[in-house]
């Protein structure tokens, strides 16, 4: 994440804007596409309210390392981001201009259209800057998945209700409001924490609309942000600002950060492998001894 929007993000969360720089990751701009043969499946990510496209880097890099092209989206107007000319944009708080999940869904459908341009050999960049080597012709647009956190999880459901191009959807604790009013016949998985079927009528109503493959899992001790990078970043930040244990738990819950990291790496990958690659793994078949904290919530629960 670039320094300027990161400072704005930290300040919005009540931290000193200069307390930290974003840690380095194994990803970098301009990397060429690596193809072992054939086109690569695509997964699109939608972030939560007042957030940014980098907040699930753990998941994004895991998917990319297994041969997925992952497209992350900053929803301008509800994101901390920077344009190529250096302008920093932050979330809008004016009630007349706040973006909802339906606005996020429109953004994603626009992005899907631009991916079709890429596939046709065009360069949709506004300034026609060079694309990474090998990107053109590398995307398999017959195998598109989507995932999102919070509002982005709801947007995932809305996109799938409107656009057949997305074959499989995954929600990280999406509140599922506004309600999806049509049945979905394609695979959908929910990783819940706060917005559960037992506690939230809108989530239960959405679950009842799922007519295809469906799964709801939940990690013991998880909070709303437990399936995002907060599990990796906030413990580091806590040491810098002398955060109390109680404050840290409010941020990341009781789920051990190392375990949360493994869950983020394993379950989204297993889901997209199953439904975009017809993988034969068994992680999603039921409870697993390697992940004792992950509970499979039965259809009626």
mmCIF file of C-alpha atoms in Angstrom:
data_model
loop_
_atom_site.group_PDB
_atom_site.id
_atom_site.type_symbol
_atom_site.label_atom_id
_atom_site.label_comp_id
_atom_site.label_asym_id
_atom_site.label_seq_id
_atom_site.Cartn_x
_atom_site.Cartn_y
_atom_site.Cartn_z
ATOM 1 C CA UNK A 1 0.000 0.000 0.000
ATOM 2 C CA UNK A 2 1.373 3.410 -0.934
ATOM 3 C CA UNK A 3 2.553 5.636 1.922
ATOM 4 C CA UNK A 4 0.080 8.516 1.459
ATOM 5 C CA UNK A 5 -3.171 6.519 1.575
ATOM 6 C CA UNK A 6 -1.727 4.394 4.391
ATOM 7 C CA UNK A 7 -1.193 7.525 6.503
ATOM 8 C CA UNK A 8 -4.785 8.556 5.843
ATOM 9 C CA UNK A 9 -5.993 5.072 6.775
ATOM 10 C CA UNK A 10 -4.018 5.024 10.041
ATOM 11 C CA UNK A 11 -5.294 8.473 11.023
ATOM 12 C CA UNK A 12 -8.897 7.419 10.362
ATOM 13 C CA UNK A 13 -8.426 4.479 12.743
ATOM 14 C CA UNK A 14 -7.100 6.721 15.526
ATOM 15 C CA UNK A 15 -3.400 5.987 15.128
ATOM 16 C CA UNK A 16 -0.514 8.375 14.575
ATOM 17 C CA UNK A 17 -0.413 8.766 10.794
ATOM 18 C CA UNK A 18 3.377 8.301 10.797
ATOM 19 C CA UNK A 19 3.547 5.368 13.209
ATOM 20 C CA UNK A 20 4.380 2.819 10.520
ATOM 21 C CA UNK A 21 5.059 2.148 6.871
ATOM 22 C CA UNK A 22 3.317 -0.682 5.099
ATOM 23 C CA UNK A 23 5.445 -3.823 5.389
ATOM 24 C CA UNK A 24 6.923 -5.242 2.223
ATOM 25 C CA UNK A 25 5.276 -8.228 0.584
ATOM 26 C CA UNK A 26 6.560 -10.760 -1.924
ATOM 27 C CA UNK A 27 4.564 -9.065 -4.686
ATOM 28 C CA UNK A 28 5.791 -6.195 -6.820
ATOM 29 C CA UNK A 29 4.498 -4.084 -9.667
ATOM 30 C CA UNK A 30 5.130 -5.089 -13.247
ATOM 31 C CA UNK A 31 5.829 -8.754 -12.627
ATOM 32 C CA UNK A 32 5.443 -10.780 -15.828
ATOM 33 C CA UNK A 33 2.704 -13.373 -16.057
ATOM 34 C CA UNK A 34 3.945 -16.868 -15.355
ATOM 35 C CA UNK A 35 2.058 -19.524 -17.301
ATOM 36 C CA UNK A 36 2.678 -23.235 -17.013
ATOM 37 C CA UNK A 37 0.339 -23.893 -19.900
ATOM 38 C CA UNK A 38 -3.121 -22.705 -20.775
ATOM 39 C CA UNK A 39 -5.017 -19.687 -19.559
ATOM 40 C CA UNK A 40 -5.259 -18.724 -15.894
ATOM 41 C CA UNK A 41 -8.459 -18.541 -13.830
ATOM 42 C CA UNK A 42 -9.401 -15.101 -12.519
ATOM 43 C CA UNK A 43 -10.546 -14.043 -9.043
ATOM 44 C CA UNK A 44 -11.816 -10.525 -8.281
ATOM 45 C CA UNK A 45 -11.716 -8.947 -4.798
ATOM 46 C CA UNK A 46 -14.014 -6.284 -3.314
ATOM 47 C CA UNK A 47 -13.029 -4.622 -0.016
ATOM 48 C CA UNK A 48 -15.145 -3.584 2.951
ATOM 49 C CA UNK A 49 -16.583 -0.197 3.899
ATOM 50 C CA UNK A 50 -14.029 2.617 4.293
ATOM 51 C CA UNK A 51 -11.193 0.303 3.352
ATOM 52 C CA UNK A 52 -8.824 -0.472 0.485
ATOM 53 C CA UNK A 53 -7.905 -3.113 -2.058
ATOM 54 C CA UNK A 54 -4.860 -4.317 -0.094
ATOM 55 C CA UNK A 55 -6.673 -5.576 2.988
ATOM 56 C CA UNK A 56 -6.559 -9.260 2.025
ATOM 57 C CA UNK A 57 -3.029 -9.450 0.678
ATOM 58 C CA UNK A 58 -2.526 -12.750 2.535
ATOM 59 C CA UNK A 59 -5.330 -14.321 0.494
ATOM 60 C CA UNK A 60 -4.425 -12.555 -2.754
ATOM 61 C CA UNK A 61 -0.803 -13.680 -2.689
ATOM 62 C CA UNK A 62 -1.760 -17.235 -1.797
ATOM 63 C CA UNK A 63 -4.114 -17.433 -4.774
ATOM 64 C CA UNK A 64 -1.595 -15.795 -7.099
ATOM 65 C CA UNK A 65 1.108 -18.229 -6.000
ATOM 66 C CA UNK A 66 -1.168 -21.063 -7.143
ATOM 67 C CA UNK A 67 -1.683 -19.655 -10.625
ATOM 68 C CA UNK A 68 -4.702 -17.373 -10.268
ATOM 69 C CA UNK A 69 -4.867 -13.882 -11.710
ATOM 70 C CA UNK A 70 -6.278 -11.847 -8.814
ATOM 71 C CA UNK A 71 -7.859 -8.470 -9.548
ATOM 72 C CA UNK A 72 -8.235 -6.169 -6.526
ATOM 73 C CA UNK A 73 -10.453 -3.102 -6.752
ATOM 74 C CA UNK A 74 -10.419 0.220 -4.884
ATOM 75 C CA UNK A 75 -14.024 1.458 -4.792
ATOM 76 C CA UNK A 76 -13.409 5.168 -5.296
ATOM 77 C CA UNK A 77 -15.506 7.109 -2.820
ATOM 78 C CA UNK A 78 -15.220 4.428 -0.144
ATOM 79 C CA UNK A 79 -11.513 3.603 -0.299
ATOM 80 C CA UNK A 80 -8.134 4.890 0.809
ATOM 81 C CA UNK A 81 -6.262 5.029 -2.460
ATOM 82 C CA UNK A 82 -3.961 7.030 -4.692
ATOM 83 C CA UNK A 83 -4.412 7.799 -8.374
ATOM 84 C CA UNK A 84 -1.444 7.518 -10.758
ATOM 85 C CA UNK A 85 -0.999 11.314 -10.697
ATOM 86 C CA UNK A 86 -0.506 11.224 -6.923
ATOM 87 C CA UNK A 87 -3.959 12.368 -5.818
ATOM 88 C CA UNK A 88 -5.011 10.675 -2.591
ATOM 89 C CA UNK A 89 -8.685 9.788 -2.210
ATOM 90 C CA UNK A 90 -10.414 8.805 1.015
ATOM 91 C CA UNK A 91 -13.889 7.503 1.848
ATOM 92 C CA UNK A 92 -16.746 9.972 1.622
ATOM 93 C CA UNK A 93 -18.896 10.443 4.720
ATOM 94 C CA UNK A 94 -21.608 12.659 3.253
ATOM 95 C CA UNK A 95 -24.814 10.573 3.513
ATOM 96 C CA UNK A 96 -25.795 11.685 0.012
ATOM 97 C CA UNK A 97 -22.648 10.202 -1.490
ATOM 98 C CA UNK A 98 -21.926 7.098 0.595
ATOM 99 C CA UNK A 99 -21.476 4.019 -1.579
ATOM 100 C CA UNK A 100 -23.532 0.913 -0.915
ATOM 101 C CA UNK A 101 -22.964 -2.709 -1.923
ATOM 102 C CA UNK A 102 -24.905 -2.120 -5.154
ATOM 103 C CA UNK A 103 -22.393 0.606 -6.093
ATOM 104 C CA UNK A 104 -19.556 -1.787 -5.368
ATOM 105 C CA UNK A 105 -21.260 -4.358 -7.599
ATOM 106 C CA UNK A 106 -21.444 -1.833 -10.465
ATOM 107 C CA UNK A 107 -17.718 -1.192 -10.071
ATOM 108 C CA UNK A 108 -16.990 -4.903 -10.283
ATOM 109 C CA UNK A 109 -19.110 -5.363 -13.401
ATOM 110 C CA UNK A 110 -17.211 -2.465 -14.991
ATOM 111 C CA UNK A 111 -13.954 -4.228 -14.106
ATOM 112 C CA UNK A 112 -15.233 -7.467 -15.664
ATOM 113 C CA UNK A 113 -15.897 -5.555 -18.879
ATOM 114 C CA UNK A 114 -12.338 -4.218 -18.828
ATOM 115 C CA UNK A 115 -11.004 -7.754 -18.355
ATOM 116 C CA UNK A 116 -12.783 -8.672 -21.571
ATOM 117 C CA UNK A 117 -10.954 -5.760 -23.231
ATOM 118 C CA UNK A 118 -7.663 -7.159 -21.946
ATOM 119 C CA UNK A 119 -8.525 -10.565 -23.296
ATOM 120 C CA UNK A 120 -9.178 -8.998 -26.690
ATOM 121 C CA UNK A 121 -5.678 -7.508 -26.731
ATOM 122 C CA UNK A 122 -6.677 -3.973 -25.752
ATOM 123 C CA UNK A 123 -5.118 -1.833 -23.035
ATOM 124 C CA UNK A 124 -7.856 -0.325 -20.847
ATOM 125 C CA UNK A 125 -5.418 1.769 -18.807
ATOM 126 C CA UNK A 126 -6.553 5.402 -18.976
ATOM 127 C CA UNK A 127 -3.047 6.534 -19.912
ATOM 128 C CA UNK A 128 -2.192 3.371 -21.890
ATOM 129 C CA UNK A 129 0.757 2.566 -19.678
ATOM 130 C CA UNK A 130 2.457 -0.739 -20.504
ATOM 131 C CA UNK A 131 0.842 -3.831 -19.074
ATOM 132 C CA UNK A 132 2.796 -6.654 -17.424
ATOM 133 C CA UNK A 133 4.417 -8.907 -19.976
ATOM 134 C CA UNK A 134 2.258 -11.842 -20.976
ATOM 135 C CA UNK A 135 -1.006 -10.515 -19.522
ATOM 136 C CA UNK A 136 -2.838 -10.240 -22.812
ATOM 137 C CA UNK A 137 -4.330 -13.607 -23.675
ATOM 138 C CA UNK A 138 -3.520 -15.098 -20.264
ATOM 139 C CA UNK A 139 -6.946 -14.723 -18.659
ATOM 140 C CA UNK A 140 -9.487 -17.521 -18.689
ATOM 141 C CA UNK A 141 -12.724 -15.538 -18.559
ATOM 142 C CA UNK A 142 -14.750 -18.721 -18.496
ATOM 143 C CA UNK A 143 -13.375 -19.344 -14.989
ATOM 144 C CA UNK A 144 -14.030 -16.200 -12.940
ATOM 145 C CA UNK A 145 -14.546 -16.203 -9.184
ATOM 146 C CA UNK A 146 -15.077 -13.375 -6.725
ATOM 147 C CA UNK A 147 -14.628 -12.785 -3.022
ATOM 148 C CA UNK A 148 -15.157 -9.843 -0.721
ATOM 149 C CA UNK A 149 -14.958 -8.789 2.887
ATOM 150 C CA UNK A 150 -17.912 -7.221 4.742
ATOM 151 C CA UNK A 151 -19.602 -4.857 2.267
ATOM 152 C CA UNK A 152 -17.506 -6.520 -0.429
ATOM 153 C CA UNK A 153 -18.994 -9.881 0.577
ATOM 154 C CA UNK A 154 -22.467 -8.471 0.016
ATOM 155 C CA UNK A 155 -21.290 -7.018 -3.298
ATOM 156 C CA UNK A 156 -20.083 -10.489 -4.295
ATOM 157 C CA UNK A 157 -23.585 -11.858 -3.783
ATOM 158 C CA UNK A 158 -25.117 -8.961 -5.743
ATOM 159 C CA UNK A 159 -22.704 -9.389 -8.655
ATOM 160 C CA UNK A 160 -23.504 -13.078 -8.867
ATOM 161 C CA UNK A 161 -27.231 -12.330 -8.856
ATOM 162 C CA UNK A 162 -26.772 -10.019 -11.846
ATOM 163 C CA UNK A 163 -23.849 -11.376 -13.830
ATOM 164 C CA UNK A 164 -23.374 -14.954 -14.990
ATOM 165 C CA UNK A 165 -19.696 -14.341 -15.692
ATOM 166 C CA UNK A 166 -18.834 -14.977 -12.024
ATOM 167 C CA UNK A 167 -18.983 -18.730 -11.455
ATOM 168 C CA UNK A 168 -18.210 -18.934 -7.729
ATOM 169 C CA UNK A 169 -18.448 -16.483 -4.833
ATOM 170 C CA UNK A 170 -16.934 -16.268 -1.350
ATOM 171 C CA UNK A 171 -17.966 -13.858 1.407
ATOM 172 C CA UNK A 172 -15.833 -12.927 4.404
ATOM 173 C CA UNK A 173 -18.493 -12.002 6.999
ATOM 174 C CA UNK A 174 -20.749 -10.083 4.630
ATOM 175 C CA UNK A 175 -23.898 -8.543 6.198
ATOM 176 C CA UNK A 176 -25.916 -9.338 3.054
ATOM 177 C CA UNK A 177 -27.861 -6.080 3.046
ATOM 178 C CA UNK A 178 -29.581 -5.046 0.878
ATOM 179 C CA UNK A 179 -31.090 -8.464 0.425
ATOM 180 C CA UNK A 180 -30.462 -10.535 -2.678
ATOM 181 C CA UNK A 181 -33.942 -11.105 -4.066
ATOM 182 C CA UNK A 182 -33.155 -13.837 -6.589
ATOM 183 C CA UNK A 183 -32.000 -17.410 -6.147
ATOM 184 C CA UNK A 184 -28.362 -18.241 -6.909
ATOM 185 C CA UNK A 185 -27.562 -21.570 -8.535
ATOM 186 C CA UNK A 186 -23.766 -21.235 -8.541
ATOM 187 C CA UNK A 187 -21.359 -22.174 -5.727
ATOM 188 C CA UNK A 188 -21.160 -19.805 -2.769
ATOM 189 C CA UNK A 189 -19.243 -20.076 0.499
ATOM 190 C CA UNK A 190 -19.612 -17.902 3.602
ATOM 191 C CA UNK A 191 -16.851 -17.510 6.183
ATOM 192 C CA UNK A 192 -18.790 -15.875 9.004
ATOM 193 C CA UNK A 193 -17.862 -14.292 12.333
ATOM 194 C CA UNK A 194 -20.231 -11.498 13.411
ATOM 195 C CA UNK A 195 -22.806 -11.555 10.611
ATOM 196 C CA UNK A 196 -24.029 -15.091 11.159
ATOM 197 C CA UNK A 197 -27.181 -16.883 10.104
ATOM 198 C CA UNK A 198 -28.114 -17.368 13.753
ATOM 199 C CA UNK A 199 -27.770 -13.681 14.647
ATOM 200 C CA UNK A 200 -28.608 -11.836 11.434
ATOM 201 C CA UNK A 201 -31.852 -12.335 9.523
ATOM 202 C CA UNK A 202 -30.437 -10.926 6.285
ATOM 203 C CA UNK A 203 -27.629 -13.501 6.263
ATOM 204 C CA UNK A 204 -30.102 -16.308 6.970
ATOM 205 C CA UNK A 205 -32.363 -15.059 4.175
ATOM 206 C CA UNK A 206 -29.444 -14.986 1.733
ATOM 207 C CA UNK A 207 -28.458 -18.527 2.708
ATOM 208 C CA UNK A 208 -31.983 -19.662 1.855
ATOM 209 C CA UNK A 209 -31.538 -18.229 -1.660
ATOM 210 C CA UNK A 210 -28.585 -20.479 -2.420
ATOM 211 C CA UNK A 211 -29.739 -23.314 -4.667
ATOM 212 C CA UNK A 212 -26.366 -24.656 -5.772
ATOM 213 C CA UNK A 213 -23.303 -25.834 -3.849
ATOM 214 C CA UNK A 214 -23.123 -23.908 -0.571
ATOM 215 C CA UNK A 215 -21.043 -23.950 2.579
ATOM 216 C CA UNK A 216 -20.886 -21.882 5.777
ATOM 217 C CA UNK A 217 -17.808 -22.161 7.976
ATOM 218 C CA UNK A 218 -16.780 -20.166 11.023
ATOM 219 C CA UNK A 219 -13.576 -20.015 13.060
ATOM 220 C CA UNK A 220 -13.902 -20.062 16.845
ATOM 221 C CA UNK A 221 -12.848 -16.729 18.318
ATOM 222 C CA UNK A 222 -13.174 -14.869 15.023
ATOM 223 C CA UNK A 223 -14.306 -11.244 14.830
ATOM 224 C CA UNK A 224 -15.391 -9.238 11.800
ATOM 225 C CA UNK A 225 -11.859 -8.637 10.524
ATOM 226 C CA UNK A 226 -10.463 -12.082 11.315
ATOM 227 C CA UNK A 227 -10.295 -13.159 7.668
ATOM 228 C CA UNK A 228 -8.260 -10.119 6.589
ATOM 229 C CA UNK A 229 -4.706 -8.835 6.961
ATOM 230 C CA UNK A 230 -5.550 -7.273 10.342
ATOM 231 C CA UNK A 231 -4.597 -10.610 11.902
ATOM 232 C CA UNK A 232 -1.062 -10.135 10.589
ATOM 233 C CA UNK A 233 -0.722 -6.346 10.790
ATOM 234 C CA UNK A 234 -2.447 -5.274 14.012
ATOM 235 C CA UNK A 235 -0.268 -7.425 16.329
ATOM 236 C CA UNK A 236 2.785 -5.719 14.802
ATOM 237 C CA UNK A 237 1.188 -2.295 15.181
ATOM 238 C CA UNK A 238 0.195 -3.123 18.764
ATOM 239 C CA UNK A 239 3.867 -3.420 19.741
ATOM 240 C CA UNK A 240 4.656 -0.037 18.192
ATOM 241 C CA UNK A 241 1.923 1.824 20.069
ATOM 242 C CA UNK A 242 1.932 -0.177 23.328
ATOM 243 C CA UNK A 243 -1.606 -1.418 22.748
ATOM 244 C CA UNK A 244 -3.146 -3.316 25.633
ATOM 245 C CA UNK A 245 -4.128 -6.962 25.295
ATOM 246 C CA UNK A 246 -7.782 -5.972 25.601
ATOM 247 C CA UNK A 247 -7.476 -3.419 22.797
ATOM 248 C CA UNK A 248 -5.721 -5.986 20.624
ATOM 249 C CA UNK A 249 -8.510 -8.514 21.200
ATOM 250 C CA UNK A 250 -11.067 -5.933 20.085
ATOM 251 C CA UNK A 251 -9.185 -5.679 16.810
ATOM 252 C CA UNK A 252 -8.427 -9.337 16.095
ATOM 253 C CA UNK A 253 -10.623 -11.369 18.454
ATOM 254 C CA UNK A 254 -9.541 -14.498 20.308
ATOM 255 C CA UNK A 255 -8.454 -16.361 17.185
ATOM 256 C CA UNK A 256 -4.696 -16.879 17.245
ATOM 257 C CA UNK A 257 -3.126 -14.730 14.484
ATOM 258 C CA UNK A 258 -0.917 -17.538 13.229
ATOM 259 C CA UNK A 259 -3.927 -19.841 12.960
ATOM 260 C CA UNK A 260 -5.927 -17.096 11.257
ATOM 261 C CA UNK A 261 -3.152 -16.763 8.685
ATOM 262 C CA UNK A 262 -3.287 -20.477 7.882
ATOM 263 C CA UNK A 263 -7.086 -20.379 7.574
ATOM 264 C CA UNK A 264 -6.864 -17.455 5.145
ATOM 265 C CA UNK A 265 -4.353 -19.339 3.053
ATOM 266 C CA UNK A 266 -6.135 -22.690 3.002
ATOM 267 C CA UNK A 267 -9.891 -22.248 2.741
ATOM 268 C CA UNK A 268 -10.276 -19.652 -0.046
ATOM 269 C CA UNK A 269 -7.746 -21.588 -2.140
ATOM 270 C CA UNK A 270 -9.616 -24.842 -1.574
ATOM 271 C CA UNK A 271 -12.893 -23.179 -2.546
ATOM 272 C CA UNK A 272 -11.663 -21.698 -5.820
ATOM 273 C CA UNK A 273 -9.664 -24.815 -6.683
ATOM 274 C CA UNK A 274 -12.828 -26.880 -6.290
ATOM 275 C CA UNK A 275 -15.096 -24.663 -8.357
ATOM 276 C CA UNK A 276 -12.787 -23.055 -10.912
ATOM 277 C CA UNK A 277 -10.344 -25.929 -11.368
ATOM 278 C CA UNK A 278 -12.356 -28.976 -10.316
ATOM 279 C CA UNK A 279 -9.758 -29.750 -7.706
ATOM 280 C CA UNK A 280 -9.968 -32.983 -5.729
ATOM 281 C CA UNK A 281 -8.987 -31.732 -2.257
ATOM 282 C CA UNK A 282 -11.030 -32.737 0.794
ATOM 283 C CA UNK A 283 -10.640 -29.662 3.016
ATOM 284 C CA UNK A 284 -14.212 -28.526 2.314
ATOM 285 C CA UNK A 285 -15.773 -31.926 2.893
ATOM 286 C CA UNK A 286 -16.069 -31.425 6.647
ATOM 287 C CA UNK A 287 -14.181 -30.704 9.871
ATOM 288 C CA UNK A 288 -10.432 -31.231 9.594
ATOM 289 C CA UNK A 289 -7.948 -32.182 12.301
ATOM 290 C CA UNK A 290 -5.482 -29.641 10.892
ATOM 291 C CA UNK A 291 -7.991 -26.824 11.524
ATOM 292 C CA UNK A 292 -9.838 -27.727 14.739
ATOM 293 C CA UNK A 293 -11.060 -24.149 15.229
ATOM 294 C CA UNK A 294 -12.979 -24.139 11.928
ATOM 295 C CA UNK A 295 -16.584 -25.221 12.378
ATOM 296 C CA UNK A 296 -18.862 -26.360 9.577
ATOM 297 C CA UNK A 297 -22.322 -24.907 10.192
ATOM 298 C CA UNK A 298 -24.989 -27.316 9.060
ATOM 299 C CA UNK A 299 -27.596 -26.201 6.467
ATOM 300 C CA UNK A 300 -30.328 -25.722 9.039
ATOM 301 C CA UNK A 301 -28.204 -23.848 11.593
#
